[in-house]
XYZ file of C-alpha atoms in Angstrom:
662
model
C -33.839 -21.006 23.874
C -37.224 -20.249 25.383
C -37.186 -22.467 28.477
C -40.960 -22.541 28.907
C -41.244 -23.915 25.363
C -39.564 -27.114 26.570
C -42.207 -29.809 27.181
C -42.916 -30.062 30.892
C -41.182 -26.801 31.884
C -43.241 -24.113 33.559
C -42.395 -20.650 34.808
C -40.894 -21.843 38.108
C -38.623 -24.403 36.471
C -37.655 -21.908 33.759
C -36.527 -19.486 36.470
C -34.464 -22.230 38.097
C -32.810 -23.077 34.776
C -31.970 -19.424 34.210
C -29.793 -19.504 37.344
C -27.358 -21.973 35.747
C -24.046 -20.673 34.443
C -24.648 -21.914 30.883
C -28.193 -23.319 30.752
C -28.553 -23.518 26.976
C -25.317 -25.461 26.597
C -26.341 -27.844 29.383
C -29.712 -28.442 27.718
C -28.210 -28.832 24.258
C -25.615 -31.377 25.389
C -27.909 -33.225 27.784
C -25.662 -32.398 30.751
C -27.924 -33.882 33.410
C -25.561 -33.008 36.257
C -25.474 -29.333 35.323
C -29.248 -29.184 34.887
C -29.796 -30.969 38.210
C -27.708 -28.290 39.959
C -30.517 -25.785 39.320
C -32.582 -25.089 42.468
C -35.250 -27.696 43.148
C -34.381 -30.077 40.297
C -33.678 -33.763 40.921
C -31.483 -35.824 38.552
C -34.553 -37.653 37.258
C -36.368 -34.410 36.545
C -33.210 -33.033 34.933
C -33.083 -36.000 32.552
C -36.702 -35.421 31.528
C -36.030 -31.730 30.937
C -32.962 -32.530 28.830
C -35.007 -34.986 26.798
C -37.688 -32.333 26.291
C -35.080 -29.791 25.174
C -33.778 -32.253 22.587
C -37.302 -32.783 21.300
C -37.789 -29.026 21.048
C -34.512 -28.620 19.171
C -35.593 -31.202 16.577
C -39.244 -30.158 16.437
C -40.102 -33.653 17.635
C -43.678 -33.996 18.901
C -42.853 -37.302 20.586
C -45.281 -40.173 20.767
C -43.245 -42.732 18.829
C -43.980 -45.234 21.587
C -47.731 -45.358 21.106
C -48.712 -48.151 23.517
C -47.807 -49.223 27.009
C -46.107 -52.395 25.759
C -43.972 -50.311 23.376
C -42.966 -48.062 26.276
C -42.203 -51.110 28.392
C -39.890 -52.444 25.672
C -38.074 -49.102 25.656
C -37.718 -49.121 29.452
C -36.362 -52.659 29.459
C -33.844 -51.927 26.720
C -32.725 -48.715 28.350
C -32.294 -50.575 31.634
C -29.936 -53.020 29.901
C -27.791 -50.126 28.727
C -27.982 -48.209 32.021
C -26.904 -51.181 34.100
C -23.633 -51.154 32.152
C -22.869 -47.613 33.318
C -20.465 -47.159 36.222
C -21.543 -43.695 37.339
C -24.977 -42.473 38.334
C -24.435 -39.583 35.958
C -24.091 -41.889 32.946
C -27.193 -43.830 33.976
C -29.191 -40.581 34.045
C -27.591 -39.212 30.889
C -28.657 -42.342 28.993
C -32.263 -41.461 29.816
C -31.980 -38.533 27.419
C -31.911 -40.992 24.512
C -35.356 -41.885 23.232
C -36.863 -43.325 20.028
C -37.723 -40.495 17.678
C -39.576 -40.186 14.400
C -37.313 -37.281 13.382
C -34.413 -38.156 11.079
C -32.323 -35.259 12.424
C -32.508 -36.557 15.988
C -31.820 -40.144 14.952
C -28.741 -39.069 12.997
C -27.524 -36.881 15.838
C -27.778 -39.781 18.278
C -26.215 -42.195 15.781
C -23.184 -39.948 15.466
C -22.665 -40.112 19.233
C -23.350 -43.846 19.386
C -21.034 -44.760 16.522
C -18.172 -42.996 18.298
C -19.149 -44.774 21.484
C -19.039 -48.199 19.847
C -15.362 -47.647 19.064
C -14.543 -47.260 22.767
C -12.732 -50.096 24.485
C -14.267 -50.858 27.907
C -10.893 -51.463 29.540
C -11.212 -52.773 33.135
C -8.734 -50.155 34.397
C -10.874 -47.390 32.928
C -14.036 -48.816 34.453
C -12.325 -49.092 37.839
C -11.149 -45.473 37.664
C -14.671 -44.321 36.791
C -15.941 -45.547 40.150
C -14.401 -42.472 41.800
C -15.862 -39.926 39.375
C -19.000 -37.982 40.243
C -20.290 -34.642 38.961
C -18.487 -31.675 40.450
C -20.121 -30.095 43.463
C -20.083 -26.371 44.138
C -19.817 -25.922 47.916
C -22.293 -23.436 49.292
C -21.273 -23.710 52.935
C -17.929 -21.852 52.916
C -17.803 -19.186 55.625
C -14.773 -17.112 56.692
C -15.049 -15.307 60.030
C -11.617 -13.690 60.462
C -11.975 -11.473 57.366
C -14.678 -8.985 56.387
C -15.705 -6.501 53.716
C -16.546 -2.937 54.655
C -18.409 -0.180 52.832
C -20.408 2.905 53.631
C -22.682 2.548 50.585
C -25.916 0.550 51.002
C -26.084 -0.446 47.350
C -22.467 -1.593 47.450
C -23.291 -3.506 50.631
C -26.082 -5.474 48.926
C -23.898 -6.161 45.902
C -21.067 -7.462 48.092
C -23.331 -9.737 50.120
C -24.607 -11.381 46.957
C -21.233 -11.634 45.218
C -19.182 -12.766 48.222
C -21.490 -14.669 50.601
C -18.506 -16.336 52.271
C -17.441 -13.126 54.082
C -19.244 -10.850 56.541
C -20.070 -7.462 55.055
C -20.185 -4.459 57.396
C -21.475 -0.902 57.017
C -19.066 1.789 58.297
C -19.507 5.548 58.424
C -15.904 6.715 58.556
C -12.292 5.832 59.372
C -13.182 5.442 63.033
C -15.673 2.720 62.179
C -13.053 1.088 59.992
C -10.601 1.104 62.909
C -13.176 -0.541 65.159
C -13.672 -3.297 62.590
C -9.905 -3.819 62.373
C -9.840 -4.611 66.085
C -12.360 -7.399 65.610
C -11.157 -8.930 62.331
C -7.734 -10.119 61.254
C -8.242 -8.457 57.867
C -10.659 -5.767 56.719
C -11.167 -5.119 53.013
C -12.604 -1.671 52.366
C -14.601 -1.425 49.155
C -14.730 2.379 48.914
C -12.026 4.410 47.169
C -12.614 7.127 49.746
C -10.799 5.055 52.369
C -7.554 5.064 50.371
C -4.752 6.644 52.386
C -6.591 6.409 55.713
C -4.153 5.580 58.513
C -5.758 2.781 60.510
C -3.958 0.257 62.695
C -4.414 -3.376 61.770
C -4.587 -5.196 58.446
C -6.872 -2.925 56.425
C -6.825 -3.064 52.632
C -8.634 -0.761 50.228
C -9.877 -2.832 47.281
C -12.690 -1.205 45.281
C -12.462 -4.091 42.774
C -12.743 -6.838 45.389
C -16.298 -7.808 44.440
C -15.254 -8.252 40.819
C -12.230 -10.361 41.819
C -13.368 -12.481 44.793
C -10.689 -15.165 44.270
C -8.071 -12.887 45.834
C -10.022 -11.836 48.918
C -11.744 -15.169 49.524
C -9.390 -17.870 48.206
C -11.292 -20.346 50.382
C -13.961 -20.467 47.677
C -11.645 -22.036 45.105
C -9.878 -24.184 47.687
C -13.171 -25.557 49.012
C -14.274 -26.433 45.478
C -11.129 -28.420 44.776
C -11.030 -29.990 48.243
C -14.671 -31.082 48.037
C -14.139 -32.568 44.570
C -10.679 -34.011 45.183
C -11.705 -37.650 44.687
C -13.632 -36.991 41.504
C -10.846 -34.884 39.990
C -8.203 -37.491 40.724
C -10.516 -40.186 39.395
C -11.003 -38.215 36.176
C -7.237 -37.896 35.808
C -6.889 -41.665 36.210
C -9.655 -42.240 33.652
C -7.930 -40.105 31.032
C -4.610 -41.803 31.617
C -6.039 -45.329 31.570
C -8.094 -44.600 28.453
C -5.268 -42.778 26.688
C -7.411 -39.653 26.267
C -5.961 -36.217 25.685
C -6.669 -34.202 28.812
C -8.070 -30.656 28.471
C -5.538 -29.414 31.031
C -2.008 -30.175 32.177
C -2.675 -32.938 34.707
C 0.813 -33.226 36.219
C 0.700 -29.599 37.316
C -2.865 -30.063 38.517
C -1.887 -33.054 40.646
C 1.070 -31.138 42.067
C -1.175 -28.238 43.045
C -3.751 -30.536 44.614
C -1.029 -32.255 46.645
C -0.619 -28.896 48.389
C -4.314 -28.808 49.293
C -5.542 -30.360 52.510
C -8.760 -32.342 52.680
C -10.365 -29.521 54.676
C -9.429 -26.817 52.165
C -6.298 -25.666 53.996
C -2.839 -25.441 52.447
C -0.664 -28.497 53.005
C 3.014 -29.174 52.440
C 4.325 -25.756 53.547
C 7.023 -26.317 56.191
C 6.986 -22.757 57.516
C 3.214 -22.714 57.849
C 3.302 -26.085 59.583
C 5.969 -24.768 61.981
C 3.914 -21.749 62.916
C 0.737 -23.811 63.327
C 2.536 -26.248 65.646
C 4.006 -23.387 67.657
C 0.561 -21.889 68.239
C -0.925 -25.254 69.168
C 1.981 -26.244 71.463
C 2.620 -22.874 73.106
C 0.853 -23.447 76.434
C 2.216 -26.961 76.850
C 5.762 -25.871 75.994
C 5.656 -22.954 78.446
C 4.374 -25.286 81.162
C 7.183 -27.727 80.504
C 9.748 -24.878 80.528
C 8.492 -23.837 83.969
C 8.940 -27.397 85.174
C 12.463 -27.573 83.756
C 13.476 -24.367 85.586
C 11.880 -25.363 88.886
C 13.281 -28.890 88.824
C 16.816 -27.502 88.265
C 16.408 -25.037 91.107
C 15.086 -27.657 93.522
C 18.091 -29.835 92.823
C 20.488 -26.901 93.291
C 18.879 -25.892 96.582
C 19.076 -29.421 97.942
C 22.765 -29.655 97.179
C 23.716 -26.095 98.230
C 26.204 -25.884 101.196
C 24.996 -22.922 103.244
C 24.695 -21.953 106.893
C 21.402 -23.809 107.199
C 20.714 -27.247 105.900
C 19.650 -27.337 102.268
C 16.368 -29.044 103.145
C 15.528 -26.287 105.616
C 16.379 -23.671 103.050
C 14.131 -25.396 100.553
C 11.263 -25.367 103.031
C 11.735 -21.674 103.702
C 11.943 -20.776 100.082
C 8.807 -22.736 99.196
C 7.005 -20.894 101.982
C 8.069 -17.597 100.383
C 10.166 -16.465 103.303
C 12.797 -14.218 101.712
C 12.996 -16.382 98.613
C 14.035 -13.656 96.259
C 16.862 -12.383 98.463
C 18.049 -15.881 99.324
C 18.106 -16.875 95.657
C 19.836 -13.655 94.641
C 22.439 -14.021 97.371
C 23.076 -17.747 97.384
C 21.847 -19.213 94.064
C 22.020 -16.496 91.408
C 24.235 -18.558 89.140
C 22.096 -21.683 89.615
C 18.939 -19.636 88.876
C 20.417 -18.223 85.709
C 21.399 -21.730 84.609
C 17.916 -23.111 85.357
C 16.161 -20.325 83.426
C 18.593 -20.687 80.548
C 17.828 -24.409 80.353
C 14.111 -23.682 80.450
C 14.385 -21.077 77.714
C 16.433 -23.454 75.569
C 13.744 -26.097 75.964
C 11.053 -23.579 75.028
C 12.871 -22.428 71.899
C 13.579 -25.989 70.820
C 10.055 -27.215 71.537
C 8.435 -24.424 69.531
C 11.135 -24.227 66.848
C 11.117 -20.425 66.968
C 13.014 -18.041 64.725
C 15.182 -15.245 66.086
C 12.453 -12.624 66.357
C 10.027 -15.024 68.007
C 12.805 -16.243 70.321
C 13.292 -12.731 71.741
C 9.637 -12.678 72.728
C 9.845 -16.198 74.146
C 12.786 -15.320 76.415
C 10.655 -12.675 78.142
C 8.222 -15.330 79.328
C 10.619 -16.337 82.169
C 11.907 -13.464 84.331
C 15.653 -12.822 84.772
C 15.074 -11.760 88.399
C 15.432 -14.784 90.721
C 12.193 -16.143 92.123
C 10.895 -19.519 93.177
C 8.857 -21.188 91.971
C 9.596 -19.898 88.496
C 6.363 -18.734 86.813
C 5.467 -17.466 83.366
C 4.778 -13.883 82.495
C 1.258 -14.132 81.089
C 1.556 -10.872 79.178
C 4.711 -12.135 77.477
C 2.946 -15.410 76.608
C 0.039 -13.428 75.133
C 2.414 -11.278 73.074
C 4.180 -14.352 71.689
C 0.886 -16.028 70.942
C -0.357 -12.921 69.150
C 2.825 -12.778 67.084
C 2.682 -16.485 66.186
C -1.015 -16.367 65.283
C -0.532 -13.280 63.122
C 2.460 -14.851 61.368
C 0.548 -18.082 60.878
C -2.508 -16.329 59.473
C -0.415 -14.110 57.187
C 1.460 -17.112 55.886
C -1.736 -19.138 55.455
C -3.446 -16.282 53.639
C -0.491 -15.845 51.283
C -0.292 -19.566 50.556
C -4.069 -19.747 50.114
C -4.033 -16.906 47.614
C -1.152 -18.437 45.701
C -2.696 -21.901 45.602
C -6.180 -20.570 44.858
C -4.804 -18.579 41.925
C -3.038 -21.672 40.590
C -6.128 -23.841 40.907
C -8.531 -21.182 39.640
C -6.534 -20.989 36.423
C -7.229 -24.709 36.004
C -10.918 -24.595 36.971
C -12.283 -24.625 33.421
C -9.940 -27.451 32.421
C -10.929 -29.449 35.483
C -14.614 -29.094 34.666
C -13.936 -30.369 31.147
C -11.768 -33.160 32.569
C -14.516 -34.481 34.846
C -17.248 -33.947 32.263
C -15.136 -35.848 29.735
C -14.741 -38.779 32.116
C -18.469 -38.890 32.835
C -19.336 -38.695 29.135
C -16.835 -41.471 28.485
C -18.835 -43.629 30.886
C -21.947 -42.955 28.793
C -20.084 -44.064 25.690
C -18.627 -47.121 27.399
C -22.077 -48.221 28.593
C -23.283 -48.143 24.986
C -20.140 -49.922 23.814
C -20.552 -52.643 26.439
C -24.204 -53.110 25.487
C -23.281 -53.408 21.806
C -20.538 -55.929 22.554
C -22.588 -57.979 25.008
C -25.466 -58.404 22.552
C -23.546 -58.512 19.283
C -25.066 -55.290 17.964
C -24.575 -53.484 14.690
C -25.737 -50.185 13.238
C -29.130 -50.404 11.535
C -29.621 -49.258 7.960
C -32.649 -47.090 7.238
C -34.387 -47.491 3.894
C -36.983 -49.455 1.946
C -40.211 -50.788 3.434
C -40.855 -52.822 6.516
C -38.191 -54.548 8.590
C -35.490 -57.021 7.563
C -33.466 -58.751 10.291
C -30.561 -61.135 9.799
C -29.143 -63.043 12.755
C -31.249 -61.234 15.326
C -31.058 -62.227 18.996
C -33.542 -60.588 21.305
C -31.789 -58.983 24.313
C -35.055 -59.288 26.234
C -34.809 -63.067 26.566
C -33.566 -64.416 29.911
C -31.029 -66.737 28.279
C -27.419 -65.756 27.681
C -26.711 -64.421 24.215
C -24.800 -67.516 23.112
C -27.773 -69.693 24.055
C -30.260 -67.682 21.960
C -30.946 -69.081 18.495
C -30.498 -66.340 15.863
C -33.579 -65.313 13.909
C -33.891 -64.114 10.324
C -37.117 -62.304 9.565
C -38.304 -59.860 6.952
C -41.758 -58.331 6.894
C -43.534 -55.663 4.851
C -47.187 -54.665 4.855
C -49.807 -56.482 6.955
C -48.628 -59.983 7.867
C -49.893 -62.858 9.986
C -47.357 -64.860 11.971
C -48.369 -68.417 12.714
C -46.632 -71.129 14.643
C -46.776 -73.716 17.360
C -47.180 -72.888 21.020
C -43.855 -71.967 22.651
C -42.336 -71.732 19.215
C -41.069 -68.186 19.650
C -43.793 -66.039 18.085
C -43.924 -63.561 20.964
C -40.127 -63.508 21.151
C -40.079 -62.639 17.460
C -42.437 -59.725 18.084
C -40.198 -58.589 20.943
C -37.164 -58.798 18.660
C -38.851 -56.697 15.963
C -39.956 -54.174 18.590
C -36.479 -54.040 20.148
C -34.847 -53.490 16.771
C -37.293 -50.704 15.912
C -36.931 -48.974 19.275
C -33.127 -49.116 19.349
C -32.769 -48.029 15.724
C -35.032 -45.029 16.276
C -32.991 -44.145 19.368
C -29.925 -44.086 17.140
C -28.593 -47.101 19.046
C -27.051 -50.282 17.652
C -29.397 -53.232 17.152
C -28.884 -56.848 18.299
C -28.429 -58.545 14.929
C -25.883 -59.244 12.228
C -27.682 -56.882 9.863
C -30.875 -54.834 9.985
C -32.616 -52.709 7.405
C -35.832 -50.952 8.272
C -38.071 -48.100 7.362
C -38.118 -44.983 9.533
C -41.504 -45.434 11.188
C -43.754 -42.756 12.600
C -45.032 -44.769 15.551
C -44.672 -48.151 17.195
C -47.877 -49.829 18.339
C -47.332 -53.038 20.279
C -50.377 -54.813 21.736
C -49.509 -57.733 23.944
C -51.640 -60.804 24.433
C -54.698 -60.244 26.626
C -55.298 -62.579 29.520
C -58.497 -64.391 28.599
C -61.663 -63.252 26.834
C -62.594 -59.644 27.537
C -65.991 -58.539 28.805
C -68.133 -56.269 26.627
C -66.745 -53.016 28.032
C -63.101 -54.072 27.754
C -63.702 -55.442 24.276
C -65.214 -52.138 23.186
C -62.197 -50.251 24.569
C -59.789 -52.517 22.690
C -61.633 -52.015 19.413
C -61.527 -48.243 19.984
C -57.749 -48.459 20.406
C -57.426 -50.075 16.999
C -59.820 -47.560 15.502
C -57.214 -44.880 16.201
C -54.967 -46.623 13.682
C -57.407 -45.641 10.950
C -56.456 -41.985 11.447
C -53.247 -40.088 11.979
C -49.868 -40.672 10.414
C -49.108 -43.296 7.830
C -46.072 -45.530 8.089
C -46.592 -47.117 11.485
C -45.174 -50.351 12.811
C -47.909 -52.419 14.439
C -47.229 -55.573 16.435
C -50.112 -57.556 17.909
C -49.971 -60.781 19.892
C -53.007 -63.109 19.568
C -55.734 -60.503 19.308
C -58.263 -63.291 18.721
C -58.219 -64.013 22.455
C -60.321 -60.884 23.093
C -63.596 -62.524 22.007
C -65.144 -65.568 20.310
C -62.962 -67.143 17.572
C -65.384 -66.516 14.690
C -65.898 -62.872 15.550
C -62.225 -62.247 16.257
C -61.215 -63.533 12.809
C -63.535 -60.985 11.193
C -62.269 -58.173 13.420
C -58.587 -58.917 12.808
C -59.209 -59.136 9.062
C -60.848 -55.709 9.123
C -57.957 -54.229 11.122
C -55.427 -55.622 8.645
C -57.355 -54.087 5.769
C -57.191 -50.678 7.481
C -53.470 -51.016 8.144
C -52.847 -51.854 4.502
C -54.610 -48.632 3.522
C -52.453 -46.657 5.985
C -49.171 -47.989 4.547
C -48.377 -49.720 7.820
C -46.056 -52.610 8.502
C -47.892 -55.018 10.780
C -47.223 -58.400 12.342
C -50.207 -60.131 13.949
C -49.425 -63.319 15.831
C -52.395 -65.642 15.496
C -53.427 -69.281 15.701
C -56.223 -68.374 13.267
C -54.037 -67.134 10.435
C -55.819 -69.220 7.801
C -59.281 -68.042 8.816
C -58.187 -64.413 9.032
C -56.552 -64.499 5.602
C -59.742 -65.878 4.086
C -61.800 -63.055 5.660
C -59.513 -60.222 4.525
C -60.297 -58.291 1.345
C -56.613 -57.401 0.808
C -53.560 -59.559 0.274
C -52.256 -60.556 3.684
C -48.948 -62.369 4.023
C -48.776 -65.420 6.275
C -45.455 -66.481 7.770
C -44.883 -69.513 9.888
C -42.512 -70.549 12.650
C -42.152 -74.182 11.740
C -41.784 -77.045 14.158
C -39.391 -79.631 12.790
C -40.701 -82.347 15.051
C -41.022 -83.677 18.582
C -37.954 -85.335 20.097
C -38.112 -86.979 23.521
C -41.367 -85.162 24.219
C -39.864 -81.749 23.404
C -40.852 -79.557 20.492
C -38.014 -78.731 18.089
C -38.566 -75.445 16.239
C -36.898 -73.441 13.507
C -37.103 -70.009 15.155
C -36.796 -68.042 11.904
C -40.256 -67.581 10.339
C -40.726 -69.096 6.883
C -42.231 -66.662 4.407
C -45.562 -67.578 2.875
C -46.123 -70.694 4.944
C -48.939 -71.350 7.374
C -47.235 -73.163 10.227
C -48.659 -76.379 11.495
C -50.090 -76.406 14.968
C -48.811 -78.424 17.908
C -51.857 -80.754 17.894
C -51.254 -81.552 14.213
C -47.630 -82.484 14.964
C -48.660 -84.722 17.821
C -51.311 -86.514 15.752
C -48.809 -86.870 12.890
C -46.292 -88.399 15.298
C -48.884 -90.850 16.641
C -49.968 -91.824 13.133
C -46.366 -92.511 12.127
C -45.661 -94.578 15.238
C -48.890 -96.629 15.133
C -49.493 -96.829 11.398
C -49.209 -100.643 11.401
C -51.441 -101.288 14.384
C -54.773 -101.784 12.737
C -57.769 -99.655 13.528
C -55.854 -97.397 15.900
C -53.514 -96.350 13.131
C -56.522 -95.630 10.924
C -57.985 -93.464 13.661
C -54.873 -91.287 13.828
C -54.844 -91.029 10.057
C -58.451 -89.880 10.017
C -57.635 -87.152 12.567
C -54.638 -86.111 10.527
C -56.806 -85.674 7.437
C -58.863 -83.045 9.286
C -55.827 -80.735 9.319
C -55.539 -80.749 5.541
């Protein structure tokens, strides 16, 4: 796919899209999250790009929504669907659906939507979806205790780009490698020439390291799974609650993730935990061991029966006056016992193994001295041993766990993507259920609606009176004020927009033609001045050119100018629409006058008022074909004439007024 051929995509955006792992697949499937991961693209921009790619794929020039009111209808309908999405991803993904004039795009969308309508919006599934978000690829992983080394500048640049998590160093020879080994816990040499070099420290020769970064930097995979832990677990819950077949073995995945700490470290390894605690507790444990030894010795000195009083001996010893000789001569057994107790405490506190215990015993000297003090070099050696053992163990466990999780990476991506796409489907399903929608049938001329309920009305669905309406060719829609004429136009527009999106329509049954464009002109607010009137007439002049087969909806166009002139203008517009094979509904209070002015057959439908009850107008909301509806004033005069028909001259007055409507 040529990215710059997508509407709205320039060279800079095309370059950003090219950086994606699978840009064409993301564009083809409308994967807004994947597209938005390209540098500099927001989710909203990603949705527009995906929509443009779909148009390009179907050779769709766009422009079905030909007026601002038509676009507003689309926005309002889409908002009703989007507000039924749980995830932000689904809300954005729904923006890739648009009304199209291309049959291929409509059928493609209908295939998706029909599958979606079969989904059951189970509350447990919707609750699980709240934890699912698009997967994030951490870019902030840095490892300081490990490095890559090479003596080749080109290899250096390649390594820095392929493995940004690790430092990369230039070395000239084995001596430089040895110097690096003193500063890093592990050095990975990338050059085959270093094979067999005898260097102290953890130095590994891995010429293939750049091609297999998972082994040398397992933190990359671990960070990915740690960062996305909540979303992955949420996706697992979604698949289980919805009874979906998972693209990977989820029990094993959960088991592996249980071994992963929230910070990307390995959890649940007893030996690693032991070593980590020993490193953390070393100084405190040694300090406590010193206290144990000194407390035992103090007690022994106080109780010792010697030539001088024990308290005097204690004072001398603490002043350092011959302490070593006094202890060796008088308290050697007590000293040995005190040090033994201290060592036992140290071994128990740190939970050391046999090799580590030998190092720990050297921390307290066997030669009597008071106070007993640690051997700092011995402490440093034990710490070095514990840290090295901890890091080796952590690295091994990281590599093992990273390998296990990396093998599941592709399945996890499908798992989360499947959950997010399910939310898209469930939003459509919920919309269809909430508004009693069905799949529209394309064919024939015009629009035929049975049991339609406009989703744009503020009332609840059960409170909306269903409407039956069929229209072909140019038609005038008459009716009383507040009788539902504008709502009928909105219903026709909503049906047309949703059907051309491939979405279900809010009716019991709908058949309609596949239209080229939707023109919807809403009622103007008051009479227009000369300039505005001229602009409006120019808008309608555009209907005389371009594609045939449009759907045109107009609400009380006569309000733009004087009644006599407007009747002539509307009649002329209807004549043009008839020539262009358009389906048109013009709401007008001047339907009779317009029909008389038109030189073509113009249908007139009426929304009939059945009467006035308790001061309220009662209306049959479904237009009656071929009937010019009576106006509200006529109904009121008729009501007055019926009520006062036997009251003399006043009844005659009402009757005379009523005759004027005939």
